[in-house]
Amino acid sequence: MVKLNQNITKLQSSYLFPEVLRRKKSFLEKNPEADLISLSIGDTTEPIPSLITEAMNKAATSLASKKSYVGYGPEQGLLELREKITAKYYPEHIDPNDLFINDGAKCDLGRLQMFFGQKVHVALQDPAYPVYVDGSVLAGQTGEFCPDKNTYEDLTLLPCLPENNFFPNLDNLSGIDLIYFCSPHNPTGATATFEQLEKLVAFAKRNKAIIIYDSAYAFYIQDPSLPKSIYEIEGADEVAIEIGSFSKLAGFTGVRLGWSIIPQKLKFEDGTSVKKLWYRYLSTIYNGASNIAQYGGLACMSRDGQLELKKIISFYLENARILKEAIDEKFQTFSPLNAPYIWTYLGPKSSWDYFNMLLEKASLVTVPGSGFGHCGEGFVRFSAFGSRENIQRAAKRILTL
Ligand code: PLP
């Protein structure tokens, strides 16, 4: 008989979002007339601009002809797309040969977790995107779950709270191999300054650690004084991997496209190139992102594509502003509007209590902060993805609470 993979059994409870859906469904069963507004899962709602879908249509149609048909592409992705992404988002910092196109950030996060194996000690922001913890559990990096402490024995959680401006205290931290860092941060929206990222890079250098920098929301940063990439910090290419995504940039959550940057200068302890081994590993378990999606990605990088995407991002940010204005009247928000999320403190009770209160009193579906980690207790995350009409209706309901 096949033995159970024990790492899977170490996962705690259900993944956060299925639990949110379960509660929503049960509420609707009891209140079938309820007019629910979802401000929960961070999924995009605006359609993809037609110039981008047309590029994908064209790429799909070309597969129907003997002359233009292509099969497997390069595992690393189309060179033209890699060149366009580096020129647009990492000018002078990153070589297109250090960028790997993927089928979405989450997929590469999972592959990276397996790539680094079981013997790494992991640290991450608390609260955080749940995939960092759960993927580390699956990769066997966390040790056993300790119910008394409500965390894993070998996992280091770095509290990110209003008291520390949502930036972890790295001063007395040691023995860390991999440190996840997300900016703008899901769920809090906190966006690291140059000074903070310099501290993070200095920490990684001191500890010979590798940063996995998740920049899935970088395009939402409006404040020109804030860094959009870890590579804006000198020396970061010796210690950091950056993961980007087309999901929240272009509404590609269903299309699936993103990238990972593994700089040439990044080395393992024994001097082996991380990039070289990553390429070897990747080409064993992965055959590249869909070519149709990559042509969509190229259209996103065109001048007109960029203009269209900027409009959509401004739309979501205006949604966030409307929501924040209403929530600020009633509760305490912490989001600086560089992300499509409003991180809100409601009080000393459990986040699930506040989730239930918002559901029952205002028919609003949110995400309980505790689902992102202990430090999210008492908080709720409101998502700004939605139609303007729904966001305005939601804002009105919040004002009546
Ligand atoms: N990273 C963060 C911080 C996210 O919030 C998400 C999705 O919500 C992802 C990565 C996943 O992105 P993708 O759709 O590219 O897999």
CSV table of N, CA and C and ligand atoms in Angstrom, one decimal, residues 42 104-107 109 129 132 182 186 214 216-217 245-248 253 256-257 341, ligand 1:
chain,number,residue,atom,x,y,z
A,42,GLY,N,-9.4,37.9,-3.4
A,42,GLY,CA,-8.8,38.9,-4.3
A,42,GLY,C,-8.8,38.4,-5.7
A,104,GLY,N,1.9,31.6,-13.5
A,104,GLY,CA,1.3,32.3,-12.4
A,104,GLY,C,2.2,32.2,-11.2
A,105,ALA,N,2.1,33.2,-10.3
A,105,ALA,CA,3.1,33.3,-9.2
A,105,ALA,C,2.9,32.2,-8.2
A,106,LYS,N,1.6,31.8,-8.0
A,106,LYS,CA,1.4,30.7,-7.0
A,106,LYS,C,2.1,29.4,-7.4
A,107,CYS,N,2.1,29.2,-8.7
A,107,CYS,CA,2.7,27.9,-9.2
A,107,CYS,C,4.2,27.9,-9.0
A,109,LEU,N,5.7,29.8,-6.7
A,109,LEU,CA,6.0,29.7,-5.3
A,109,LEU,C,6.1,28.2,-4.8
A,129,TYR,N,0.0,36.0,2.9
A,129,TYR,CA,-0.6,35.2,1.9
A,129,TYR,C,-0.5,33.7,2.3
A,132,TYR,N,2.5,30.9,1.5
A,132,TYR,CA,3.8,30.8,2.0
A,132,TYR,C,3.9,29.7,3.1
A,182,CYS,N,6.4,40.2,1.0
A,182,CYS,CA,5.5,40.7,0.0
A,182,CYS,C,5.2,42.2,0.1
A,186,ASN,N,-0.1,41.7,0.8
A,186,ASN,CA,-1.4,41.1,0.9
A,186,ASN,C,-1.3,40.3,2.2
A,214,ASP,N,7.8,38.8,-3.2
A,214,ASP,CA,6.5,38.7,-4.0
A,214,ASP,C,6.0,40.1,-4.3
A,216,ALA,N,3.5,40.8,-6.6
A,216,ALA,CA,2.3,40.6,-7.4
A,216,ALA,C,1.5,41.9,-7.5
A,217,TYR,N,1.6,42.8,-6.5
A,217,TYR,CA,0.8,44.0,-6.5
A,217,TYR,C,1.6,45.3,-6.8
A,245,SER,N,3.5,38.8,-11.4
A,245,SER,CA,2.3,38.2,-11.9
A,245,SER,C,1.5,39.1,-12.8
A,246,PHE,N,0.9,38.5,-13.8
A,246,PHE,CA,0.0,39.2,-14.7
A,246,PHE,C,-1.4,39.2,-14.1
A,247,SER,N,-1.6,38.5,-13.0
A,247,SER,CA,-3.0,38.3,-12.5
A,247,SER,C,-3.7,39.6,-12.1
A,248,LYS,N,-3.0,40.3,-11.2
A,248,LYS,CA,-3.7,41.6,-10.7
A,248,LYS,C,-3.3,42.8,-11.6
A,253,THR,N,-6.0,36.3,-13.9
A,253,THR,CA,-6.1,35.2,-12.8
A,253,THR,C,-6.5,33.9,-13.4
A,256,ARG,N,-3.5,32.8,-16.5
A,256,ARG,CA,-2.3,32.2,-15.8
A,256,ARG,C,-1.0,32.6,-16.5
A,257,LEU,N,-0.4,33.7,-16.0
A,257,LEU,CA,0.9,34.1,-16.5
A,257,LEU,C,1.6,34.9,-15.4
A,341,TYR,N,-6.5,46.3,-1.3
A,341,TYR,CA,-7.0,45.8,-0.1
A,341,TYR,C,-7.1,46.8,1.0
B,1,PLP,N1,1.1,36.4,-4.4
B,1,PLP,C1,0.2,37.1,-3.8
B,1,PLP,C2,0.7,38.0,-2.7
B,1,PLP,C3,-1.2,37.0,-4.1
B,1,PLP,O1,-2.1,37.7,-3.4
B,1,PLP,C4,-1.6,36.2,-5.1
B,1,PLP,C5,-3.0,36.0,-5.5
B,1,PLP,O2,-3.9,36.4,-4.9
B,1,PLP,C6,-0.6,35.4,-5.8
B,1,PLP,C7,0.8,35.6,-5.4
B,1,PLP,C8,-0.9,34.5,-6.9
B,1,PLP,O3,-0.8,35.0,-8.1
B,1,PLP,P1,-1.1,34.2,-9.4
B,1,PLP,O4,-2.5,34.4,-9.8
B,1,PLP,O5,-0.1,34.8,-10.4
B,1,PLP,O6,-0.8,32.7,-9.1
